[in-house]
XYZ file of C-alpha atoms in Angstrom:
706
model
C 53.354 138.836 78.508
C 56.242 136.688 77.297
C 59.799 137.305 78.491
C 63.104 135.457 78.257
C 64.583 134.668 81.670
C 67.479 132.596 82.937
C 68.131 131.052 86.319
C 71.536 132.354 87.373
C 72.134 129.382 89.655
C 71.340 126.518 87.259
C 71.666 128.233 83.894
C 68.177 127.042 82.843
C 66.598 129.359 80.261
C 62.903 129.649 79.418
C 60.179 131.821 77.925
C 58.084 132.844 80.917
C 54.596 134.299 81.175
C 54.947 137.238 83.557
C 52.932 140.363 84.425
C 53.733 143.460 82.373
C 55.594 146.345 84.061
C 54.204 149.808 84.749
C 55.485 152.980 83.111
C 58.460 154.015 85.261
C 58.831 157.428 86.811
C 61.298 159.220 84.567
C 60.792 156.797 81.687
C 58.486 155.130 79.206
C 56.696 151.860 78.655
C 57.640 150.285 75.351
C 55.967 147.558 73.309
C 58.923 145.746 71.779
C 58.926 145.178 68.023
C 62.428 143.737 67.555
C 65.157 142.902 70.050
C 68.732 141.893 69.293
C 70.612 138.934 70.749
C 74.273 139.828 70.990
C 75.915 136.438 70.557
C 79.125 137.604 72.246
C 77.825 139.453 75.303
C 74.825 137.234 76.015
C 76.740 134.011 75.487
C 79.230 135.106 78.148
C 76.347 135.716 80.551
C 74.747 132.380 79.727
C 78.037 130.517 80.123
C 78.590 132.191 83.489
C 75.093 131.204 84.641
C 75.755 127.584 83.655
C 79.096 127.494 85.477
C 79.498 125.863 88.878
C 79.705 127.987 92.009
C 83.484 127.669 91.829
C 83.400 128.748 88.188
C 81.261 131.762 89.045
C 83.680 132.684 91.835
C 86.685 132.485 89.512
C 84.904 134.606 86.891
C 83.765 137.280 89.392
C 86.424 137.755 92.090
C 84.938 141.193 92.837
C 81.712 139.543 94.021
C 83.682 137.020 96.087
C 85.379 139.901 97.900
C 81.978 141.473 98.578
C 80.640 138.190 99.969
C 83.644 137.814 102.283
C 83.122 141.367 103.521
C 79.453 140.611 104.237
C 80.409 137.429 106.106
C 82.684 139.491 108.331
C 79.980 142.093 108.904
C 76.750 140.030 109.068
C 77.882 136.470 109.767
C 78.170 133.339 107.645
C 74.592 132.048 107.643
C 72.787 135.323 106.757
C 75.313 135.981 103.997
C 74.946 132.498 102.504
C 71.154 132.858 102.569
C 71.407 136.162 100.684
C 73.829 134.706 98.145
C 71.589 131.726 97.348
C 68.497 133.925 97.231
C 70.283 136.091 94.678
C 71.413 133.082 92.663
C 67.904 131.623 92.652
C 66.298 134.800 91.284
C 65.950 134.635 87.482
C 67.655 137.307 85.435
C 66.199 138.900 82.304
C 68.207 138.635 79.109
C 68.611 141.246 76.395
C 69.812 144.838 76.252
C 68.957 146.321 72.852
C 65.596 146.785 71.134
C 63.310 148.825 68.932
C 59.692 149.373 69.887
C 56.710 151.667 70.256
C 55.863 153.902 73.229
C 52.574 152.787 74.812
C 52.682 154.755 78.081
C 54.760 157.499 79.696
C 55.646 157.865 83.367
C 55.885 161.092 85.302
C 58.905 163.071 84.046
C 59.111 160.551 81.200
C 60.762 162.882 78.701
C 59.813 164.186 75.275
C 58.445 160.989 73.713
C 54.749 160.620 72.904
C 52.558 157.521 72.844
C 52.954 155.887 69.445
C 56.553 157.069 68.902
C 59.055 154.548 67.581
C 62.097 154.458 69.841
C 65.242 152.409 70.330
C 66.188 151.377 73.871
C 69.322 150.186 75.656
C 70.233 148.747 79.025
C 70.824 145.320 80.549
C 67.850 144.429 82.730
C 65.815 147.173 81.036
C 65.721 146.684 77.248
C 64.947 142.997 77.653
C 63.723 140.260 75.349
C 60.170 140.888 76.522
C 56.918 142.009 74.948
C 56.786 145.073 77.223
C 59.700 146.947 78.787
C 59.966 149.872 81.208
C 62.950 151.988 80.172
C 64.379 155.204 81.716
C 64.294 158.167 79.333
C 68.080 158.598 79.070
C 68.364 155.074 77.673
C 66.023 155.764 74.759
C 66.417 157.443 71.378
C 63.872 158.380 68.705
C 64.144 156.255 65.553
C 64.497 158.325 62.348
C 61.827 157.638 59.749
C 64.397 156.219 57.305
C 65.499 153.528 59.812
C 63.464 150.347 60.157
C 62.967 148.420 63.374
C 65.546 145.737 62.608
C 68.328 148.258 62.007
C 67.253 150.283 65.051
C 67.421 147.216 67.308
C 71.241 147.398 67.010
C 71.273 150.707 68.912
C 73.093 149.412 72.002
C 75.856 147.682 70.085
C 76.092 150.730 67.838
C 76.581 153.028 70.828
C 79.207 150.688 72.302
C 81.124 150.592 69.014
C 80.812 154.350 68.608
C 82.165 155.022 72.097
C 85.194 152.843 71.322
C 85.797 154.831 68.145
C 85.478 158.119 70.062
C 88.119 157.011 72.575
C 90.461 156.138 69.710
C 90.117 159.785 68.581
C 90.612 159.016 64.858
C 91.420 161.707 62.333
C 90.957 161.683 58.550
C 93.316 159.311 56.810
C 94.623 157.518 59.916
C 95.274 153.804 59.655
C 93.450 151.866 62.311
C 93.357 148.135 63.077
C 90.227 146.422 64.425
C 90.946 143.094 66.157
C 87.833 140.925 66.338
C 85.175 141.050 63.618
C 82.071 140.012 65.493
C 79.092 142.342 65.709
C 81.024 145.081 67.527
C 84.030 144.781 65.260
C 82.019 144.937 62.032
C 80.091 147.967 63.261
C 83.395 149.560 64.290
C 84.801 149.026 60.797
C 81.842 150.897 59.285
C 82.032 153.719 61.830
C 85.746 154.208 61.156
C 85.144 154.317 57.406
C 82.434 156.913 57.985
C 85.091 158.883 59.854
C 87.459 158.887 56.864
C 89.934 156.313 58.186
C 91.785 153.456 56.500
C 90.839 150.215 58.250
C 92.495 146.818 58.659
C 90.291 144.126 60.198
C 91.428 140.853 61.745
C 89.484 137.760 62.768
C 90.310 134.045 62.499
C 86.838 133.439 60.995
C 87.055 133.549 57.188
C 83.360 134.431 56.719
C 83.676 137.450 58.983
C 86.837 138.561 57.203
C 84.941 138.439 53.913
C 82.001 140.369 55.382
C 84.344 143.050 56.752
C 85.699 143.626 53.255
C 82.172 143.866 51.873
C 81.330 146.447 54.550
C 84.253 148.669 53.646
C 87.410 147.409 55.351
C 90.433 148.314 53.196
C 92.164 145.102 54.260
C 90.874 142.147 56.251
C 92.891 139.072 57.226
C 92.401 135.874 59.224
C 96.105 135.250 59.984
C 99.456 136.974 59.645
C 98.235 140.097 61.456
C 101.713 141.400 62.287
C 102.865 141.177 58.679
C 99.602 142.591 57.330
C 99.743 145.528 59.744
C 103.349 146.257 58.740
C 102.429 146.478 55.067
C 99.153 148.338 55.737
C 100.943 151.075 57.724
C 104.095 151.242 55.554
C 106.116 149.976 58.485
C 105.179 152.808 60.867
C 102.623 150.848 62.887
C 98.926 151.528 63.405
C 97.800 154.951 64.575
C 95.224 153.171 66.744
C 94.107 149.631 67.497
C 90.571 148.893 68.679
C 90.091 145.539 70.401
C 86.572 144.209 69.864
C 87.528 140.558 70.347
C 86.195 138.273 73.071
C 88.972 136.154 74.538
C 90.426 135.311 77.940
C 93.851 135.295 76.312
C 96.294 138.160 76.796
C 97.532 137.770 73.219
C 95.162 140.302 71.585
C 96.237 143.222 73.785
C 99.938 142.380 73.457
C 99.723 141.941 69.687
C 97.963 145.302 69.571
C 100.991 146.835 71.277
C 103.396 145.162 68.836
C 101.610 146.543 65.748
C 101.141 150.082 67.103
C 103.285 153.038 66.115
C 105.223 155.179 68.560
C 102.700 157.039 70.744
C 99.847 155.013 69.260
C 96.478 154.447 70.937
C 94.917 151.165 72.022
C 91.226 151.016 72.996
C 89.756 147.915 74.651
C 86.071 147.464 73.868
C 85.694 143.667 74.048
C 86.371 141.242 76.898
C 90.053 140.310 76.568
C 92.855 139.325 78.927
C 94.535 142.366 80.441
C 97.974 141.101 81.511
C 100.258 143.229 79.347
C 103.875 142.879 78.305
C 105.479 146.073 79.566
C 108.256 146.368 76.997
C 106.256 147.271 73.849
C 103.984 149.621 75.799
C 106.981 151.325 77.366
C 109.148 151.602 74.260
C 106.290 152.976 72.147
C 104.837 155.123 74.961
C 101.419 153.769 74.080
C 98.118 155.135 75.327
C 95.763 152.422 76.642
C 92.068 153.100 77.248
C 89.167 150.904 78.339
C 85.850 151.897 76.834
C 82.924 152.235 79.237
C 80.212 150.488 77.258
C 77.744 152.926 75.653
C 79.545 156.048 76.865
C 79.413 158.681 79.637
C 76.453 158.083 81.914
C 76.822 154.305 81.965
C 76.515 152.923 85.504
C 75.706 156.395 86.866
C 72.325 156.033 88.660
C 71.708 159.787 88.521
C 71.979 159.713 84.739
C 70.417 156.353 83.924
C 67.759 155.960 86.609
C 67.015 159.517 87.710
C 67.241 161.039 84.224
C 69.737 163.783 85.084
C 71.512 164.639 81.816
C 75.045 165.998 81.521
C 75.365 169.468 79.952
C 76.426 169.265 76.295
C 79.067 171.926 76.872
C 80.839 169.673 79.391
C 79.990 166.150 78.172
C 79.421 166.279 74.442
C 78.789 162.576 73.919
C 76.682 160.764 76.505
C 75.385 157.255 75.978
C 72.052 158.637 74.783
C 73.710 161.026 72.338
C 75.826 158.119 71.098
C 72.633 156.156 70.497
C 71.108 159.069 68.563
C 74.258 159.532 66.478
C 74.429 155.866 65.581
C 70.811 155.906 64.384
C 71.535 159.030 62.318
C 74.459 157.265 60.636
C 72.174 154.330 59.856
C 69.636 156.740 58.365
C 72.391 158.203 56.161
C 73.395 154.747 54.929
C 76.881 154.998 56.511
C 76.220 151.929 58.688
C 74.128 148.924 57.611
C 73.387 146.772 60.671
C 70.899 144.520 58.883
C 73.752 143.079 56.829
C 74.871 141.370 60.033
C 71.598 139.503 60.666
C 71.786 135.748 60.144
C 68.673 134.486 61.962
C 65.234 135.664 63.081
C 62.906 134.028 65.625
C 59.543 134.981 67.084
C 59.491 135.591 70.840
C 57.646 132.306 71.333
C 60.627 130.514 69.700
C 63.373 132.389 71.546
C 64.683 129.222 73.173
C 65.611 127.980 69.684
C 67.690 131.120 69.209
C 69.741 130.375 72.296
C 70.056 126.719 71.345
C 71.489 127.881 68.035
C 74.065 130.005 69.877
C 75.215 126.992 71.866
C 75.210 124.563 68.951
C 78.327 125.891 67.241
C 76.372 126.560 64.030
C 77.505 129.694 62.149
C 75.605 132.796 63.238
C 76.115 136.488 63.819
C 73.219 138.779 64.734
C 70.053 137.015 65.890
C 66.808 138.998 66.071
C 63.735 138.310 68.196
C 60.497 139.576 66.660
C 57.183 140.349 68.366
C 53.508 140.635 67.405
C 52.114 144.060 66.508
C 51.446 146.014 69.735
C 47.738 146.416 68.976
C 47.378 142.631 68.695
C 48.696 141.957 72.191
C 46.942 141.712 75.531
C 48.900 142.955 78.536
C 48.121 142.254 82.173
C 49.945 143.578 85.240
C 48.352 140.868 87.364
C 48.871 137.159 86.728
C 46.939 134.596 88.757
C 48.907 131.410 89.419
C 46.627 129.690 91.930
C 42.972 129.775 93.050
C 41.949 132.418 95.610
C 42.931 131.420 99.172
C 40.547 130.257 101.867
C 38.887 133.353 103.288
C 39.187 131.949 106.816
C 42.893 132.716 106.727
C 44.479 136.174 106.944
C 45.296 137.057 103.338
C 48.823 138.525 103.220
C 50.313 140.411 100.270
C 53.812 141.773 99.756
C 54.584 144.954 97.839
C 58.310 144.683 97.244
C 60.095 141.374 97.634
C 63.823 141.933 97.903
C 66.324 139.949 99.958
C 65.014 141.120 103.338
C 61.392 140.417 102.480
C 62.068 136.973 101.056
C 64.739 135.993 103.594
C 63.243 137.383 106.825
C 59.690 138.709 106.594
C 58.088 135.981 104.481
C 59.561 133.128 106.587
C 58.340 134.928 109.715
C 54.820 135.132 108.264
C 54.855 131.414 107.432
C 56.128 130.551 110.904
C 53.248 132.377 112.576
C 50.676 130.490 110.483
C 46.947 131.217 110.080
C 47.760 133.167 106.915
C 47.588 132.672 103.167
C 49.847 134.431 100.662
C 47.661 136.295 98.194
C 49.686 138.665 95.991
C 53.320 139.629 95.481
C 54.092 142.902 93.713
C 57.541 143.762 92.350
C 58.859 146.185 89.746
C 59.540 143.548 87.103
C 57.431 140.694 85.875
C 60.370 138.278 86.079
C 60.913 138.855 89.790
C 57.167 138.843 90.555
C 56.613 135.579 88.697
C 59.576 133.901 90.381
C 58.548 135.096 93.840
C 54.998 133.859 93.377
C 56.067 130.430 92.167
C 58.832 129.914 94.723
C 56.999 131.234 97.785
C 53.428 130.237 97.013
C 51.635 133.505 96.279
C 48.395 133.142 94.351
C 48.993 136.234 92.216
C 52.107 137.824 90.690
C 51.808 141.515 89.831
C 53.735 144.676 89.001
C 51.068 147.185 90.105
C 50.507 147.831 93.848
C 46.796 148.198 93.135
C 46.697 144.432 92.604
C 47.288 144.045 96.347
C 45.583 147.175 97.666
C 42.323 146.541 95.755
C 42.271 142.789 96.326
C 39.321 141.647 98.469
C 41.260 138.476 99.373
C 44.070 140.546 100.900
C 43.660 141.677 104.519
C 47.278 142.546 105.304
C 49.989 144.200 103.242
C 53.728 144.101 103.892
C 55.517 147.034 102.248
C 59.201 146.345 101.543
C 59.939 148.688 98.651
C 62.472 151.508 98.367
C 62.158 154.115 101.069
C 60.612 156.966 99.085
C 57.551 154.800 98.322
C 56.862 153.777 101.920
C 54.622 156.638 103.003
C 52.382 156.805 99.895
C 51.929 153.030 99.800
C 51.290 152.855 103.549
C 48.718 155.644 103.398
C 47.007 153.993 100.417
C 46.908 150.651 102.229
C 45.391 152.165 105.357
C 42.794 154.040 103.313
C 41.911 150.734 101.678
C 41.258 149.368 105.206
C 44.223 147.001 105.040
C 46.500 146.139 107.936
C 49.935 147.494 106.995
C 53.418 146.379 107.999
C 55.797 149.003 106.594
C 59.496 148.227 106.596
C 61.468 151.112 108.073
C 61.456 154.036 107.553
C 57.788 154.982 107.716
C 58.457 158.173 105.728
C 61.433 160.133 104.432
C 59.920 163.606 104.882
C 57.377 165.474 107.014
C 54.586 165.661 104.384
C 54.798 161.906 103.856
C 54.601 161.289 107.608
C 51.611 163.631 107.919
C 49.817 161.750 105.145
C 50.352 158.413 106.892
C 49.159 159.829 110.225
C 45.997 161.212 108.627
C 45.276 157.845 107.014
C 46.007 155.894 110.205
C 43.650 158.004 112.299
C 40.638 157.075 110.174
C 41.612 153.532 109.159
C 40.343 150.321 110.662
C 43.655 148.683 109.792
C 46.556 148.005 112.151
C 49.777 149.851 111.312
C 53.271 148.901 112.363
C 56.796 149.646 111.166
C 59.770 147.267 111.017
C 61.339 148.598 114.236
C 62.229 145.075 115.296
C 64.924 145.812 117.902
C 62.299 146.391 120.600
C 61.185 142.767 120.100
C 64.691 141.342 120.554
C 64.500 138.995 123.578
C 67.681 140.332 125.211
C 66.606 143.968 124.820
C 63.276 143.145 126.424
C 65.173 141.423 129.244
C 67.298 144.545 129.588
C 64.200 146.748 129.901
C 62.783 144.445 132.588
C 66.083 144.602 134.505
C 65.886 148.411 134.600
C 62.348 148.462 135.974
C 60.744 149.541 138.139
C 62.678 152.793 138.319
C 62.073 156.159 139.903
C 64.479 158.262 137.858
C 65.540 158.774 134.259
C 67.694 156.526 132.115
C 71.056 157.449 130.663
C 71.502 155.400 127.498
C 74.210 154.826 124.905
C 73.718 153.009 121.596
C 76.857 152.480 119.491
C 76.525 151.220 115.898
C 79.557 150.169 113.869
C 77.582 150.504 110.648
C 80.276 150.270 107.987
C 80.526 152.048 104.671
C 77.754 152.304 102.101
C 78.992 153.767 98.782
C 77.821 157.268 97.990
C 76.111 156.097 94.796
C 74.029 153.461 96.613
C 70.272 154.004 96.295
C 70.136 154.352 100.089
C 72.284 157.481 99.863
C 70.270 158.932 96.981
C 66.919 160.707 97.057
C 64.867 157.505 96.967
C 66.693 156.140 100.000
C 66.452 159.225 102.165
C 69.956 158.706 103.563
C 71.207 156.632 106.464
C 69.798 158.770 109.282
C 66.207 158.470 108.118
C 66.700 154.997 106.666
C 68.559 153.238 109.482
C 69.129 155.384 112.556
C 65.356 155.300 113.059
C 65.921 151.716 114.310
C 68.099 152.894 117.159
C 65.958 155.876 118.095
C 63.067 153.443 118.429
C 65.092 151.052 120.593
C 65.925 153.876 123.023
C 62.287 155.004 122.969
C 61.293 151.473 123.936
C 63.862 151.275 126.738
C 62.818 154.597 128.227
C 59.096 154.089 127.670
C 58.958 157.770 126.773
C 58.700 159.840 123.591
C 61.740 161.694 122.193
C 61.257 165.470 122.399
C 64.592 167.005 121.313
C 67.600 165.985 119.224
C 71.076 167.401 118.706
C 73.673 165.973 116.342
C 77.161 166.559 114.984
C 78.930 164.712 112.172
C 82.605 163.841 111.860
C 84.432 166.028 109.371
C 83.952 164.793 105.795
C 81.776 161.878 107.005
C 78.073 162.679 106.937
C 77.222 159.135 108.067
C 79.538 159.145 111.083
C 77.460 161.036 113.653
C 77.054 161.602 117.366
C 73.441 162.195 118.424
C 71.958 163.243 121.746
C 68.240 162.735 122.306
C 66.169 164.061 125.217
C 63.048 162.134 126.213
C 59.848 163.379 127.827
C 60.555 161.592 131.150
C 63.973 163.252 131.501
C 65.963 160.317 130.107
C 68.780 160.901 127.640
C 70.035 158.738 124.816
C 73.325 159.002 122.938
C 73.645 157.331 119.551
C 77.133 156.884 118.096
C 76.690 155.821 114.492
C 79.908 155.327 112.586
C 80.847 154.355 109.059
C 84.589 154.568 109.714
C 85.172 151.632 112.047
C 86.698 148.197 111.555
C 84.142 145.592 110.417
C 85.766 143.087 112.771
C 84.106 144.885 115.702
C 80.522 143.841 116.531
C 77.904 146.040 114.914
C 75.733 147.092 117.876
C 76.332 147.766 121.568
C 73.854 149.210 124.093
C 74.412 150.508 127.633
C 71.829 151.966 129.985
C 72.035 153.201 133.591
C 69.305 153.968 136.124
C 68.752 153.789 139.906
C 72.119 152.164 140.592
C 71.648 149.514 137.931
C 73.333 149.040 134.561
C 72.797 146.879 131.509
C 75.202 146.135 128.668
C 73.943 144.451 125.514
C 76.590 143.245 123.077
C 75.273 142.728 119.525
C 72.090 141.013 120.764
C 74.136 137.979 121.801
C 75.225 138.762 125.357
C 73.424 140.740 128.069
C 75.157 141.799 131.279
C 72.966 143.130 134.111
C 74.823 144.719 137.034
C 73.073 145.552 140.324
C 74.480 145.900 143.806
C 77.981 145.103 142.598
C 76.965 141.770 141.096
C 76.742 140.998 137.379
C 74.557 138.386 135.727
C 75.404 137.412 132.130
C 72.895 135.929 129.675
C 74.028 134.559 126.328
C 71.961 133.393 123.392
C 71.975 133.186 119.607
C 71.640 136.569 117.988
C 67.995 137.585 117.660
C 67.159 141.155 116.670
C 63.426 140.638 117.044
C 62.278 140.338 113.437
C 60.172 137.237 113.991
C 58.810 138.575 117.275
C 57.612 141.780 115.637
C 55.917 139.964 112.737
C 54.184 137.575 115.149
C 52.944 140.447 117.341
C 51.706 142.358 114.295
C 49.765 139.407 112.903
C 48.238 138.762 116.335
C 47.089 142.384 116.373
C 45.512 142.028 112.919
C 43.407 139.172 114.330
C 42.346 141.311 117.288
C 44.288 139.178 119.787
C 46.372 142.102 121.104
C 46.980 145.828 120.717
C 49.173 147.111 117.855
C 52.767 146.091 118.611
C 54.040 149.700 118.543
C 51.771 152.613 119.534
C 51.039 155.042 116.687
C 52.387 157.960 118.739
C 55.763 156.223 119.016
C 55.891 155.373 115.300
C 55.304 159.020 114.463
C 57.658 160.436 117.117
C 60.553 158.150 116.149
C 60.208 159.063 112.483
C 59.955 162.762 113.311
C 63.074 162.410 115.466
C 65.124 161.403 112.430
C 63.992 164.562 110.630
C 65.035 166.582 113.697
C 68.462 164.920 113.683
C 68.966 165.957 110.070
C 67.820 169.497 110.880
C 70.256 169.649 113.786
C 73.133 168.601 111.550
C 72.227 171.432 109.175
C 71.881 174.229 111.733
C 74.317 173.029 114.401
C 71.850 173.383 117.278
C 69.267 171.314 119.186
C 65.942 170.824 117.412
C 62.599 170.147 119.059
C 60.835 167.031 117.791
C 57.368 167.886 116.552
C 55.343 164.709 116.178
C-alpha cells in the first residue's frame, strides 16, 4: 500500500510502498477514502524534521533533558546510538481521515465491516491507504456527512475542545485570534453556540472567509481598537488563540483586550511568556487546551480502549469527534468551504511542495481509490530469497534494542541471512528491511513463522506477546530467541513449555548477564566449592513513569519484565534452580523491592532493586561469598576476587553478554553446542518472578513451581 513518510533526521519526504497493517486488538482496520493535511500542524512537524540537530534541540528542550538523563544512566555511546536510530526511523504523517471499516480486531468496538467512520490520531490516522486505529479514536459518520467533510474530524474536535474550555454562554462576545483551519472552525462552532464573534488574522483572504462563515466582525489589523468597539469598551468575555506563532504578542494582546475576569484559551502554538500586569489587574483565567479533549495522551483510553464514564467526563475526545460530525450533519459547520486543493495519494508529494512554496492554500485533501479496487499485502518482498545454505533469521519486533544490539550481534556471528522483519506498522517494517538488509518487510508474524526460508526467529515485541509468539514459533519448528521475559503469566509459560517439549527448535531467552565475561570469571573464581553461595545483586534501576507501557498490562511490570534478568544471573552463579522467593516493597514504591531467593543447593540470593536512587550511582553491583572466597562485580566493568586475604582486580569495557548470548544461541541452532540456557532454568527463572509478585501480595514466602 502507499503511505506518506518523512525521515525525521533529514526531512526527506516520500510516498512509500509498505506492507498493510493488521487489525489492532481493541480497534479497527480502515481503508482510507479521504485524509486531511493540516497546513499548520504538519508544516511545523516538517519544518522540525528539516531542522539541524541544534535546531531540533532548541525546539524540543524536553527531549534534550531526556537524552542527558539517559547519558547519565546508560553512558554516552549507547545513548547516542539510540538517538540516531530514532532519528533515522521514518515517521508517518497525517492525523485526520474518513474511511471504511474493512476488518475488526478483538474488542474492536461497535463498528461493522463496511461502516463509514472518521478517525483521529497522529501516527494512527495517517496519510495511508490502510490504517489501524484504536476504537476510542473513531466515530461513525452520519449519513448526511460526506467523506471530505468527515475528514476534518480531528481539527473539529480540537476546535470544539477549545470552545468547551472557553465555556461560552449565549450572547457572549468572543475574539478568535488566528483564522487558519482551527480558527475558522472555531468561529463556526461559537456561532452555533449563540455567541457574537470577532475574528482576527493578518491574511485578508482568511478575514473575508471568516465573515462569510458567520463572524460578526473580522479584521486584519487594529485588533485592540476593533475589540474595544465590538465589546462596547468592556473587553472580550473570552479570547481563543488559534494562531501559530513563536511570538509572545498574541497571548499578551489577548490579555489586553479581555474584560475583568475574562477567559483566555490557548489552542494554537504560540509563545507563552506573559506580561503579568494585564493578567493580574484583570484577574484573567488562562487555560491550555489538550488537543482533542479528555483522553488525549492517556494510553488506557487511547490504546487500551478504556472509556471514561459520561457522568464524570461528559466530553471525551471521541465524544467531541461525534459532536463535531453531528454539527456538520446539521449544517452548523461547513468544513468543505475551507478546502483549497485536492491530490490523489500518488501525488501527495505535490501537496507538501505546495505547502512549502508559499502559494495560497488552506485545507488540502488527499484522496484514495475505492477500497474494493485496491490490493493489500501484509508482506512485501524487497530482495530475492536468501541462499538456503545460510541460517535464515527473521525478527518479529524491531525496536531500538533489536536494531541496536540483537541485529548487529547476528551480523557479527555470520553464517546467517536476514529473511523477514515484522513490525506493527508498514513504515517501520519497510525502513527496517531497507536499512538492515531483510528480504521481506511485513506486519503479520505469520510472514516469518510460515516462511520456509526462515530457520530462526528473534522475538523482540512487547512483553504480553512473547509467550504466544514463542509457542507459535516452536510449533512451527523454528529456533526461537525470545527477548526477556519469556512470559508474563503462568498460562503463557505453560504454553511455551508444552511447545518446547515437542519442538525440534532451540529455545533461548535474552538472559544475557550470564554471558558477561566478568560474571563468568566470577563464577570460575567461586568454583570448585563445597558449600552454598551467599549472593547479593543490587540494581539502581531508576524511575519508569507509571503510564509507561512496561508498567501497564502489556508490559507485565518491572518484576516480570526486568528482575528476571537478575534472578537468572544468580541462578547461573549458583548453578542451582530457585525454589522459594520472599519479597517486600518500600512504602509507596512498588518497584523498589528487597527479594530473598532460596536455591535448591542451599544457596541464597538477595536482590535489591530500587527506583529511588541517584542515577549517578552505577546501575548494577554483585557480591557473592563461598568457602572463604568473595567476588565483587561493579557494573560489569570491574571484578574483584578476594581469596586468602589477597584481592585481584580485573577491569574491562562494560560487556553485559548480549553478543555472547546471541553467538551461543546461533551455534546451538547449527548443532555445534547445547542450548545456551537449559529449558529447566528458563522456566524456573520465569516462574520465580511470578512467585516474587505473589510474595509481595501475601507478605510471605512463596514456593517456586516450575
